[in-house]
């Protein structure tokens, strides 16, 4: 069954300087990169971009302060870096070599263009310049008022950002902690840039990061008072920079400026009837550690196949509700990760003491590995129940006997039953779900001690076995995620 999807986007123009380097730079984590790989989009995402009209080359990624260091950073916690050469990847028992690495950076504008092109190629209609104003749920229909028109559908997913109209109109509760600071990302020209120290610095009043030639991020603990309340003027940025850095630098031009805060709120539910939330509409937090976009794409990957199965009518009972039960705890963890960084950044003595301890720990191999696991999402495990340690984790990228990789086999968006004991009774079992999952038998270059595993369309392991597979267990897992088996004759 073909499903029809309509996207209503309020912005007329997808292009914005805030979606370009340096402010539009986004760090992608392992689950996000894997998602692109498993949908065959990684080559487009990583394709080199033509040079933009940028005469001073202000925005080249190499100007980021962390690219200007000799030792390769693997990420940071509240600005405290940990380094690639200190991360013990041998601890990542279920990670195999894969074209999908654990981190990369990308420009938002390019990412959005790739996603929009894919959606359009799949028949999704994107209508720009339509701002959703109101919605109503009635029976099996959700209707939406946008741009003077009414649109109707069977389901509505609010992906309309942190100030989501959909969230408010559908009556979702949005709870959490209020901001402690205003963050600034500015691009400036300075008369005397050498007075400002390069890199990240904690100061008496907050924190700043300076990358040449004029990109500055600042955090001022003002209770989030400035964010969106006043226009960002050169004079204001100058005053904040003086307060934060104590350096007597003179800003001569303000080219670009945006603010953000550490407000951390999350919807208590992700579904209200036929309205669902995903991305910043469901959760907001500070950009510290670069998690928000990854969290939103993780929501999308989790929700997409479940909603499609629900609409097609072949979803297992309660499948759609597992979206919130799996993703809400992941969102809550990210909000806490962001709050912990704020606690460490406060300009007071207790936070400096805490900072010293974290600096010591992050320098150790175990410490760097722990932070790398959290920031890159390698340790992410969604709660699916099940006793095998791989269940709920991203499937290892097995290299199969024919040279193909597991990630490539997931491109059609179906589930996968991988059977390392060819000819086992799993094949007969798989026939019952042949329209929803692919059965692949054979061996793999390194099968990590597994005999079989069931992978969901989002690449998450739903069931795994190290020994001769228990057929009842496997059938239960298949029906839990793919609904009732169809009689073989019917599905053949
Ligand atoms: C300085 C900074 C750095 C960051 N760095 C990172 C990073 O490195 N890694 C990372 O993972 N995250 C990062 N983030 C967070 C990340 O950018 C966001 O979490 C992410 O963009 C959220 O995506 P979204 O699609 O949910 O919401 P948005 O990006 O806000 O998109 C919402 C869309 O909905 C549209 N819209 C809004 N209202 C309506 C309406 N009523 N009707 C129709 N359309 C509407 C908007 O025009 C917009 O296109 C950073 C954020 C900031 C501020």
Short mmCIF file of C-alpha atoms and ligand atoms in Angstrom, two decimals:
data_model
loop_
_atom_site.label_atom_id
_atom_site.label_comp_id
_atom_site.label_asym_id
_atom_site.label_seq_id
_atom_site.Cartn_x
_atom_site.Cartn_y
_atom_site.Cartn_z
CA UNK A 1 0.00 0.00 0.00
CA UNK A 2 1.34 3.43 -0.93
CA UNK A 3 1.23 5.91 1.93
CA UNK A 4 0.88 9.58 1.21
CA UNK A 5 2.89 12.09 3.22
CA UNK A 6 2.56 15.87 3.24
CA UNK A 7 5.09 18.18 4.91
CA UNK A 8 3.94 21.70 5.82
CA UNK A 9 6.94 23.98 6.41
CA UNK A 10 6.52 27.58 7.49
CA UNK A 11 9.80 28.82 5.98
CA UNK A 12 9.52 29.84 2.33
CA UNK A 13 13.24 29.42 1.81
CA UNK A 14 15.31 26.48 3.07
CA UNK A 15 18.50 28.59 2.81
CA UNK A 16 19.73 30.56 5.83
CA UNK A 17 23.18 31.77 6.95
CA UNK A 18 22.46 30.11 10.31
CA UNK A 19 22.33 26.75 8.53
CA UNK A 20 25.81 27.29 7.06
CA UNK A 21 29.26 27.12 8.60
CA UNK A 22 30.26 28.04 11.18
CA UNK A 23 26.93 28.27 13.10
CA UNK A 24 25.14 25.74 10.97
CA UNK A 25 27.75 23.11 11.67
CA UNK A 26 26.26 20.06 13.39
CA UNK A 27 28.04 17.09 14.89
CA UNK A 28 26.47 13.77 13.97
CA UNK A 29 26.65 10.76 16.27
CA UNK A 30 27.00 7.05 15.48
CA UNK A 31 23.24 6.20 15.45
CA UNK A 32 22.57 9.09 13.04
CA UNK A 33 25.40 8.19 10.68
CA UNK A 34 24.27 4.57 10.77
CA UNK A 35 20.72 5.63 9.92
CA UNK A 36 21.95 7.45 6.80
CA UNK A 37 24.13 4.49 5.86
CA UNK A 38 21.25 2.04 6.29
CA UNK A 39 19.02 4.12 4.03
CA UNK A 40 21.73 4.47 1.35
CA UNK A 41 22.19 8.21 1.94
CA UNK A 42 25.67 8.32 3.45
CA UNK A 43 27.43 9.03 0.14
CA UNK A 44 25.16 12.00 -0.51
CA UNK A 45 25.63 13.27 3.04
CA UNK A 46 29.43 13.07 2.85
CA UNK A 47 29.76 14.30 -0.76
CA UNK A 48 32.14 17.28 -0.96
CA UNK A 49 30.29 20.58 -1.16
CA UNK A 50 31.03 23.20 -3.77
CA UNK A 51 32.75 26.25 -2.24
CA UNK A 52 30.23 28.88 -1.16
CA UNK A 53 30.52 32.59 -1.85
CA UNK A 54 32.68 33.42 1.18
CA UNK A 55 35.47 35.75 0.16
CA UNK A 56 37.24 35.89 3.52
CA UNK A 57 36.88 32.14 3.92
CA UNK A 58 35.48 32.98 7.37
CA UNK A 59 33.38 29.90 7.65
CA UNK A 60 35.75 27.14 6.56
CA UNK A 61 35.41 24.26 9.03
CA UNK A 62 39.16 24.23 9.48
CA UNK A 63 38.78 27.54 11.29
CA UNK A 64 36.97 25.87 14.20
CA UNK A 65 39.27 26.07 17.21
CA UNK A 66 39.26 22.29 17.71
CA UNK A 67 40.54 21.81 14.15
CA UNK A 68 43.45 24.07 14.96
CA UNK A 69 44.95 21.61 17.48
CA UNK A 70 47.63 19.00 16.97
CA UNK A 71 45.88 16.23 18.95
CA UNK A 72 42.59 15.01 17.47
CA UNK A 73 39.66 15.65 19.82
CA UNK A 74 36.86 13.08 19.99
CA UNK A 75 34.35 15.43 21.61
CA UNK A 76 33.86 17.44 24.75
CA UNK A 77 31.90 17.63 27.99
CA UNK A 78 31.08 21.21 29.02
CA UNK A 79 34.00 22.29 26.86
CA UNK A 80 36.48 19.82 28.39
CA UNK A 81 37.87 17.84 25.53
CA UNK A 82 38.68 14.17 25.33
CA UNK A 83 40.96 12.79 22.65
CA UNK A 84 40.67 10.08 20.04
CA UNK A 85 44.02 8.51 20.92
CA UNK A 86 42.77 7.93 24.48
CA UNK A 87 39.52 6.15 23.54
CA UNK A 88 39.63 2.38 23.96
CA UNK A 89 37.42 1.25 21.08
CA UNK A 90 38.32 -2.40 21.82
CA UNK A 91 35.72 -2.13 24.61
CA UNK A 92 32.96 -1.76 22.04
CA UNK A 93 32.32 -5.45 21.83
CA UNK A 94 29.49 -5.24 19.31
CA UNK A 95 30.97 -2.65 16.95
CA UNK A 96 32.42 -3.92 13.68
CA UNK A 97 34.29 -1.90 11.05
CA UNK A 98 31.72 0.00 9.00
CA UNK A 99 31.47 2.84 6.49
CA UNK A 100 29.38 4.51 9.22
CA UNK A 101 31.88 6.01 11.65
CA UNK A 102 31.14 7.27 15.14
CA UNK A 103 31.22 10.99 14.41
CA UNK A 104 31.23 13.54 11.62
CA UNK A 105 30.28 17.15 11.11
CA UNK A 106 27.93 18.52 8.50
CA UNK A 107 26.30 21.75 7.46
CA UNK A 108 22.58 21.88 8.28
CA UNK A 109 21.78 23.35 4.89
CA UNK A 110 23.35 20.42 3.07
CA UNK A 111 21.77 17.86 5.40
CA UNK A 112 18.32 19.36 4.91
CA UNK A 113 18.81 19.42 1.12
CA UNK A 114 19.73 15.70 1.06
CA UNK A 115 16.76 14.78 3.26
CA UNK A 116 14.35 16.90 1.20
CA UNK A 117 15.61 15.35 -2.05
CA UNK A 118 15.10 11.84 -0.67
CA UNK A 119 11.63 12.64 0.63
CA UNK A 120 10.61 14.17 -2.71
CA UNK A 121 12.02 11.18 -4.62
CA UNK A 122 9.83 8.93 -2.48
CA UNK A 123 6.71 10.91 -3.35
CA UNK A 124 6.49 13.07 -0.24
CA UNK A 125 4.96 16.47 -0.96
CA UNK A 126 6.73 19.40 0.73
CA UNK A 127 4.78 22.66 0.81
CA UNK A 128 6.84 25.61 1.92
CA UNK A 129 5.40 28.83 3.29
CA UNK A 130 2.63 27.05 5.22
CA UNK A 131 2.65 27.81 8.93
CA UNK A 132 0.47 25.50 11.01
CA UNK A 133 -1.80 27.60 13.21
CA UNK A 134 -4.48 25.28 14.58
CA UNK A 135 -5.40 21.63 14.61
CA UNK A 136 -8.35 19.47 15.48
CA UNK A 137 -8.73 15.73 16.03
CA UNK A 138 -12.02 14.15 15.14
CA UNK A 139 -12.55 10.40 14.85
CA UNK A 140 -9.84 9.07 12.56
CA UNK A 141 -8.98 12.45 11.07
CA UNK A 142 -6.63 15.22 12.14
CA UNK A 143 -7.25 18.54 10.43
CA UNK A 144 -4.78 21.37 10.36
CA UNK A 145 -5.17 25.06 9.46
CA UNK A 146 -2.11 26.47 7.72
CA UNK A 147 -1.66 29.41 5.38
CA UNK A 148 -5.41 29.94 5.09
CA UNK A 149 -6.05 26.36 3.97
CA UNK A 150 -7.28 23.24 5.76
CA UNK A 151 -5.41 19.97 5.40
CA UNK A 152 -6.65 16.58 6.58
CA UNK A 153 -4.76 13.42 7.37
CA UNK A 154 -5.03 10.30 9.49
CA UNK A 155 -1.97 11.16 11.58
CA UNK A 156 -0.02 14.32 12.35
CA UNK A 157 3.60 14.41 13.51
CA UNK A 158 4.70 17.73 15.03
CA UNK A 159 8.33 18.26 13.98
CA UNK A 160 8.02 22.02 14.27
CA UNK A 161 10.87 22.75 16.65
CA UNK A 162 11.25 23.87 20.26
CA UNK A 163 8.36 26.33 20.21
CA UNK A 164 6.11 23.81 18.49
CA UNK A 165 2.61 25.03 17.65
CA UNK A 166 1.48 21.42 17.25
CA UNK A 167 2.63 20.57 20.78
CA UNK A 168 0.75 23.51 22.26
CA UNK A 169 -2.38 23.10 20.13
CA UNK A 170 -2.65 19.39 20.92
CA UNK A 171 -2.31 20.07 24.67
CA UNK A 172 0.93 18.20 25.39
CA UNK A 173 2.53 18.92 28.75
CA UNK A 174 6.11 20.23 28.43
CA UNK A 175 8.04 20.10 31.68
CA UNK A 176 11.62 20.57 32.87
CA UNK A 177 14.13 23.07 34.13
CA UNK A 178 14.41 26.78 33.33
CA UNK A 179 17.49 28.38 31.81
CA UNK A 180 20.48 29.59 33.78
CA UNK A 181 22.32 31.25 30.92
CA UNK A 182 22.11 32.94 27.55
CA UNK A 183 24.47 31.47 24.95
CA UNK A 184 25.71 33.60 22.04
CA UNK A 185 27.16 32.49 18.71
CA UNK A 186 28.56 35.52 16.93
CA UNK A 187 30.72 36.29 13.96
CA UNK A 188 32.58 39.56 14.33
CA UNK A 189 35.44 41.68 13.08
CA UNK A 190 37.78 42.97 15.77
CA UNK A 191 40.30 45.80 15.76
CA UNK A 192 42.64 43.86 18.04
CA UNK A 193 41.84 40.11 17.83
CA UNK A 194 45.19 39.10 19.34
CA UNK A 195 43.94 40.32 22.71
CA UNK A 196 41.47 37.42 22.79
CA UNK A 197 42.85 33.99 23.66
CA UNK A 198 42.09 31.22 21.17
CA UNK A 199 40.19 28.12 22.29
CA UNK A 200 37.73 27.52 25.15
CA UNK A 201 38.03 29.33 28.48
CA UNK A 202 36.14 29.29 31.75
CA UNK A 203 36.07 32.73 33.30
CA UNK A 204 34.71 34.42 36.42
CA UNK A 205 31.36 35.09 34.73
CA UNK A 206 30.87 32.31 32.20
CA UNK A 207 32.69 30.72 29.30
CA UNK A 208 33.83 31.68 25.81
CA UNK A 209 35.31 29.91 22.80
CA UNK A 210 37.22 31.80 20.16
CA UNK A 211 38.17 30.48 16.70
CA UNK A 212 39.98 32.55 14.11
CA UNK A 213 39.30 34.84 12.50
CA UNK A 214 36.13 36.04 14.28
CA UNK A 215 33.87 33.23 15.48
CA UNK A 216 33.01 33.48 19.17
CA UNK A 217 30.63 31.44 21.34
CA UNK A 218 29.87 32.87 24.78
CA UNK A 219 27.85 31.72 27.75
CA UNK A 220 26.66 34.29 30.27
CA UNK A 221 24.86 33.16 33.41
CA UNK A 222 22.03 35.71 33.33
CA UNK A 223 19.14 33.29 33.91
CA UNK A 224 18.53 33.16 30.15
CA UNK A 225 17.26 36.74 30.35
CA UNK A 226 18.57 37.99 27.04
CA UNK A 227 17.44 35.16 24.74
CA UNK A 228 14.85 36.39 22.22
CA UNK A 229 13.92 39.38 24.40
CA UNK A 230 15.96 42.10 22.67
CA UNK A 231 17.71 42.66 19.35
CA UNK A 232 21.35 41.51 19.38
CA UNK A 233 23.38 44.68 18.77
CA UNK A 234 27.12 45.17 18.37
CA UNK A 235 27.17 47.18 21.62
CA UNK A 236 25.50 44.38 23.54
CA UNK A 237 27.85 41.70 22.15
CA UNK A 238 30.81 43.97 22.97
CA UNK A 239 29.60 44.38 26.56
CA UNK A 240 29.02 40.63 27.04
CA UNK A 241 32.45 39.83 25.58
CA UNK A 242 34.10 42.26 27.99
CA UNK A 243 32.24 40.80 30.96
CA UNK A 244 32.99 37.21 29.95
CA UNK A 245 36.58 37.45 28.75
CA UNK A 246 38.01 40.40 30.68
CA UNK A 247 39.87 41.13 27.42
CA UNK A 248 39.66 44.70 26.21
CA UNK A 249 38.85 43.77 22.61
CA UNK A 250 37.07 46.19 20.28
CA UNK A 251 34.47 44.74 17.94
CA UNK A 252 34.26 46.78 14.74
CA UNK A 253 31.55 44.81 12.91
CA UNK A 254 28.90 42.27 13.91
CA UNK A 255 28.25 40.02 10.93
CA UNK A 256 26.02 37.32 12.34
CA UNK A 257 24.58 36.60 15.77
CA UNK A 258 22.20 34.15 17.38
CA UNK A 259 21.35 33.23 20.97
CA UNK A 260 20.30 30.05 22.75
CA UNK A 261 19.80 28.88 26.32
CA UNK A 262 20.05 25.80 28.49
CA UNK A 263 16.30 25.48 29.02
CA UNK A 264 15.69 21.71 29.30
CA UNK A 265 12.09 20.66 28.78
CA UNK A 266 10.48 17.48 27.53
CA UNK A 267 6.93 16.51 26.61
CA UNK A 268 5.56 14.10 29.21
CA UNK A 269 3.94 12.05 26.40
CA UNK A 270 4.96 11.77 22.75
CA UNK A 271 1.49 10.80 21.54
CA UNK A 272 -1.94 12.30 22.06
CA UNK A 273 -4.50 10.39 20.01
CA UNK A 274 -3.42 10.77 16.39
CA UNK A 275 -0.89 13.50 17.05
CA UNK A 276 2.75 12.60 17.70
CA UNK A 277 5.81 14.71 18.47
CA UNK A 278 9.40 14.27 17.30
CA UNK A 279 12.63 16.29 17.48
CA UNK A 280 12.84 19.61 19.31
CA UNK A 281 9.04 19.71 19.43
CA UNK A 282 9.30 16.85 21.94
CA UNK A 283 12.43 17.95 23.81
CA UNK A 284 14.66 21.02 24.10
CA UNK A 285 17.98 21.45 25.85
CA UNK A 286 21.21 23.40 25.43
CA UNK A 287 23.32 22.66 22.36
CA UNK A 288 26.22 21.63 24.64
CA UNK A 289 27.74 18.45 23.34
CA UNK A 290 25.75 18.51 20.09
CA UNK A 291 22.90 16.10 20.75
CA UNK A 292 19.61 17.71 19.69
CA UNK A 293 19.63 16.98 16.00
CA UNK A 294 20.82 13.44 16.64
CA UNK A 295 18.05 12.93 19.15
CA UNK A 296 15.46 14.15 16.65
CA UNK A 297 16.75 11.97 13.83
CA UNK A 298 16.71 9.02 16.25
CA UNK A 299 13.05 9.78 16.96
CA UNK A 300 12.31 9.86 13.24
CA UNK A 301 14.08 6.57 12.57
CA UNK A 302 12.19 4.93 15.45
CA UNK A 303 8.79 6.35 14.55
CA UNK A 304 8.77 6.12 10.75
CA UNK A 305 8.44 2.37 10.28
CA UNK A 306 6.07 1.98 13.24
CA UNK A 307 3.69 4.63 11.93
CA UNK A 308 3.85 3.17 8.41
CA UNK A 309 2.99 -0.31 9.72
CA UNK A 310 0.13 1.16 11.77
CA UNK A 311 -1.31 2.92 8.72
CA UNK A 312 -0.91 -0.17 6.51
CA UNK A 313 -2.77 -2.13 9.19
CA UNK A 314 -0.13 -4.80 9.74
CA UNK A 315 1.40 -3.45 12.96
CA UNK A 316 1.61 -5.58 16.06
CA UNK A 317 -0.69 -4.49 18.90
CA UNK A 318 0.74 -1.52 20.75
CA UNK A 319 3.62 -1.07 18.28
CA UNK A 320 3.09 2.67 17.98
CA UNK A 321 3.19 3.13 21.76
CA UNK A 322 6.68 1.65 21.86
CA UNK A 323 7.82 4.86 20.11
CA UNK A 324 7.37 6.86 23.32
CA UNK A 325 8.40 4.06 25.67
CA UNK A 326 11.71 3.69 23.81
CA UNK A 327 12.46 7.29 22.90
CA UNK A 328 11.25 9.21 25.98
CA UNK A 329 13.96 7.70 28.24
CA UNK A 330 16.61 8.42 25.58
CA UNK A 331 15.47 12.05 25.46
CA UNK A 332 15.46 12.29 29.26
CA UNK A 333 19.07 11.02 29.37
CA UNK A 334 20.18 13.66 26.87
CA UNK A 335 18.47 16.41 28.87
CA UNK A 336 20.32 15.25 31.98
CA UNK A 337 23.61 15.09 30.06
CA UNK A 338 23.06 18.73 29.13
CA UNK A 339 22.09 19.70 32.72
CA UNK A 340 25.22 18.03 34.09
CA UNK A 341 27.34 20.19 31.79
CA UNK A 342 25.56 23.34 32.93
CA UNK A 343 26.25 22.42 36.56
CA UNK A 344 29.94 22.19 35.72
CA UNK A 345 30.01 25.49 33.84
CA UNK A 346 28.46 27.72 36.53
CA UNK A 347 30.86 30.50 37.43
CA UNK A 348 31.37 29.53 41.06
CA UNK A 349 33.90 27.73 43.20
CA UNK A 350 31.97 24.47 43.51
CA UNK A 351 31.77 24.13 39.74
CA UNK A 352 35.49 24.85 39.32
CA UNK A 353 36.15 22.06 41.86
CA UNK A 354 33.90 19.73 39.90
CA UNK A 355 35.60 20.78 36.67
CA UNK A 356 39.01 19.81 38.09
CA UNK A 357 37.73 16.33 38.93
CA UNK A 358 36.16 15.84 35.49
CA UNK A 359 39.39 17.03 33.84
CA UNK A 360 41.31 14.34 35.75
CA UNK A 361 38.81 11.63 34.88
CA UNK A 362 38.48 12.55 31.21
CA UNK A 363 42.26 12.27 30.81
CA UNK A 364 42.19 8.61 31.87
CA UNK A 365 41.61 5.93 29.22
CA UNK A 366 38.46 4.67 30.92
CA UNK A 367 37.21 8.22 31.35
CA UNK A 368 37.79 9.20 27.73
CA UNK A 369 36.15 5.95 26.60
CA UNK A 370 33.09 6.57 28.80
CA UNK A 371 32.63 10.13 27.51
CA UNK A 372 33.19 9.01 23.91
CA UNK A 373 30.53 6.30 24.31
CA UNK A 374 27.99 8.77 25.66
CA UNK A 375 28.69 11.59 23.21
CA UNK A 376 28.94 9.37 20.12
CA UNK A 377 25.89 7.32 21.10
CA UNK A 378 27.85 4.06 20.83
CA UNK A 379 26.54 2.95 24.24
CA UNK A 380 22.91 3.74 23.37
CA UNK A 381 20.56 0.91 24.29
CA UNK A 382 16.81 1.29 24.01
CA UNK A 383 14.75 -0.68 26.47
CA UNK A 384 13.11 -3.47 24.46
CA UNK A 385 13.17 -6.08 27.21
CA UNK A 386 14.94 -9.30 26.22
CA UNK A 387 17.90 -10.82 27.97
CA UNK A 388 20.59 -10.85 25.26
CA UNK A 389 23.00 -7.90 25.73
CA UNK A 390 22.65 -6.94 22.07
CA UNK A 391 18.86 -6.48 22.19
CA UNK A 392 17.97 -2.78 22.00
CA UNK A 393 21.37 -1.86 20.53
CA UNK A 394 22.36 -0.96 17.02
CA UNK A 395 23.05 -4.07 14.91
CA UNK A 396 26.75 -4.70 14.22
CA UNK A 397 27.65 -4.11 10.58
CA UNK A 398 28.36 -7.77 9.75
CA UNK A 399 30.22 -8.46 6.55
CA UNK A 400 28.37 -11.37 4.98
CA UNK A 401 29.88 -14.18 2.94
CA UNK A 402 28.87 -12.55 -0.37
CA UNK A 403 30.79 -9.40 0.60
CA UNK A 404 27.67 -7.32 1.35
CA UNK A 405 27.29 -5.59 4.71
CA UNK A 406 24.30 -5.71 7.01
CA UNK A 407 23.80 -1.95 6.69
CA UNK A 408 23.33 -2.28 2.92
CA UNK A 409 20.77 -5.05 3.40
CA UNK A 410 18.54 -2.68 5.40
CA UNK A 411 18.10 -0.14 2.59
CA UNK A 412 14.60 -1.20 1.69
CA UNK A 413 13.43 -0.33 5.19
CA UNK A 414 12.42 -3.89 6.03
CA UNK A 415 13.39 -6.00 9.02
CA UNK A 416 16.10 -8.64 8.68
CA UNK A 417 16.44 -12.13 10.12
CA UNK A 418 20.10 -13.01 9.95
CA UNK A 419 20.79 -16.71 10.31
CA UNK A 420 24.40 -17.82 10.71
CA UNK A 421 23.35 -21.49 10.78
CA UNK A 422 22.10 -21.92 7.20
CA UNK A 423 19.36 -24.42 6.68
CA UNK A 424 18.16 -24.01 10.25
CA UNK A 425 14.40 -24.04 10.95
CA UNK A 426 14.51 -20.23 11.15
CA UNK A 427 13.98 -20.10 7.39
CA UNK A 428 10.55 -21.71 7.63
CA UNK A 429 9.68 -19.35 10.45
CA UNK A 430 10.77 -16.31 8.43
CA UNK A 431 8.37 -17.23 5.59
CA UNK A 432 5.46 -16.11 7.73
CA UNK A 433 6.77 -12.54 7.77
CA UNK A 434 8.33 -12.47 4.31
CA UNK A 435 6.61 -9.21 3.36
CA UNK A 436 7.98 -7.40 6.37
CA UNK A 437 11.41 -8.92 6.91
CA UNK A 438 14.13 -10.37 4.75
CA UNK A 439 15.69 -13.71 5.66
CA UNK A 440 19.44 -13.85 5.10
CA UNK A 441 21.30 -17.10 5.71
CA UNK A 442 25.02 -17.68 5.60
CA UNK A 443 28.06 -16.85 7.56
CA UNK A 444 29.86 -13.61 8.26
CA UNK A 445 33.51 -12.59 8.38
CA UNK A 446 33.14 -12.08 12.12
CA UNK A 447 29.84 -13.13 13.64
CA UNK A 448 30.76 -12.05 17.17
CA UNK A 449 29.75 -15.42 18.59
CA UNK A 450 26.14 -15.05 17.48
CA UNK A 451 24.08 -17.78 15.82
CA UNK A 452 21.15 -15.59 14.68
CA UNK A 453 19.60 -12.18 15.17
CA UNK A 454 16.48 -10.26 14.26
CA UNK A 455 16.97 -6.64 13.23
CA UNK A 456 14.15 -4.10 13.06
CA UNK A 457 13.85 -1.71 10.09
CA UNK A 458 15.51 1.01 12.20
CA UNK A 459 18.61 -1.17 12.62
CA UNK A 460 17.93 -2.00 16.28
CA UNK A 461 18.41 -5.62 17.36
CA UNK A 462 15.08 -7.10 18.46
CA UNK A 463 16.26 -10.61 19.27
CA UNK A 464 19.60 -12.42 19.27
CA UNK A 465 20.96 -15.83 20.10
CA UNK A 466 24.46 -17.16 20.72
CA UNK A 467 23.42 -20.81 20.68
CA UNK A 468 21.02 -22.92 18.58
CA UNK A 469 18.07 -20.54 18.16
CA UNK A 470 15.00 -21.11 20.30
CA UNK A 471 12.26 -21.01 17.65
CA UNK A 472 9.50 -20.01 20.03
CA UNK A 473 11.58 -17.08 21.25
CA UNK A 474 12.35 -15.99 17.70
CA UNK A 475 8.68 -16.27 16.64
CA UNK A 476 7.59 -14.23 19.65
CA UNK A 477 10.05 -11.49 18.79
CA UNK A 478 8.99 -11.49 15.14
CA UNK A 479 5.30 -11.17 16.01
CA UNK A 480 6.01 -8.50 18.62
CA UNK A 481 7.65 -6.25 16.03
CA UNK A 482 6.11 -7.37 12.74
CA UNK A 483 2.59 -8.38 13.72
CA UNK A 484 0.90 -11.69 13.00
CA UNK A 485 2.59 -14.19 10.71
CA UNK A 486 0.76 -14.77 7.45
CA UNK A 487 0.14 -18.35 6.32
CA UNK A 488 3.03 -19.31 4.05
CA UNK A 489 0.90 -19.99 0.97
CA UNK A 490 -0.64 -16.51 1.23
CA UNK A 491 2.63 -14.67 1.69
CA UNK A 492 4.60 -16.63 -0.90
C1 LIG B 1 24.25 26.76 18.33
C2 LIG B 1 23.66 25.38 18.17
C3 LIG B 1 24.49 24.29 17.89
C4 LIG B 1 23.95 23.01 17.78
N1 LIG B 1 24.78 21.96 17.51
C5 LIG B 1 24.27 20.72 17.41
C6 LIG B 1 25.12 19.60 17.06
O1 LIG B 1 26.32 19.74 16.85
N2 LIG B 1 24.55 18.36 16.99
C7 LIG B 1 23.22 18.17 17.24
O2 LIG B 1 22.77 17.01 17.18
N3 LIG B 1 22.39 19.20 17.53
C8 LIG B 1 22.88 20.47 17.61
N4 LIG B 1 22.04 21.51 17.86
C9 LIG B 1 20.60 21.26 18.04
C10 LIG B 1 19.89 21.08 16.70
O3 LIG B 1 20.16 22.12 15.80
C11 LIG B 1 18.38 20.99 16.93
O4 LIG B 1 18.12 20.07 17.97
C12 LIG B 1 17.69 20.52 15.65
O5 LIG B 1 17.90 21.44 14.61
C13 LIG B 1 16.20 20.32 15.88
O6 LIG B 1 15.62 19.90 14.69
P1 LIG B 1 14.04 19.93 14.52
O7 LIG B 1 13.79 19.58 13.09
O8 LIG B 1 13.40 19.13 15.58
O9 LIG B 1 13.63 21.45 14.80
P2 LIG B 1 14.03 22.74 13.97
O10 LIG B 1 15.41 22.63 13.43
O11 LIG B 1 13.69 23.88 14.84
O12 LIG B 1 13.06 22.71 12.72
C14 LIG B 1 11.69 22.95 12.87
C15 LIG B 1 11.11 23.29 11.51
O13 LIG B 1 9.72 23.48 11.66
C16 LIG B 1 9.36 24.70 11.02
N5 LIG B 1 8.20 25.24 11.76
C17 LIG B 1 8.18 25.82 12.98
N6 LIG B 1 6.93 26.15 13.31
C18 LIG B 1 6.13 25.78 12.30
C19 LIG B 1 4.74 25.85 12.07
N7 LIG B 1 3.91 26.37 12.96
N8 LIG B 1 4.25 25.37 10.90
C20 LIG B 1 5.09 24.81 9.97
N9 LIG B 1 6.42 24.72 10.15
C21 LIG B 1 6.93 25.18 11.30
C22 LIG B 1 10.59 25.58 11.10
O14 LIG B 1 10.58 26.55 10.07
C23 LIG B 1 11.71 24.56 10.92
O15 LIG B 1 12.03 24.34 9.57
C24 LIG B 1 22.56 22.81 17.97
C25 LIG B 1 21.72 23.91 18.22
C26 LIG B 1 22.26 25.18 18.32
C27 LIG B 1 21.34 26.34 18.61
#
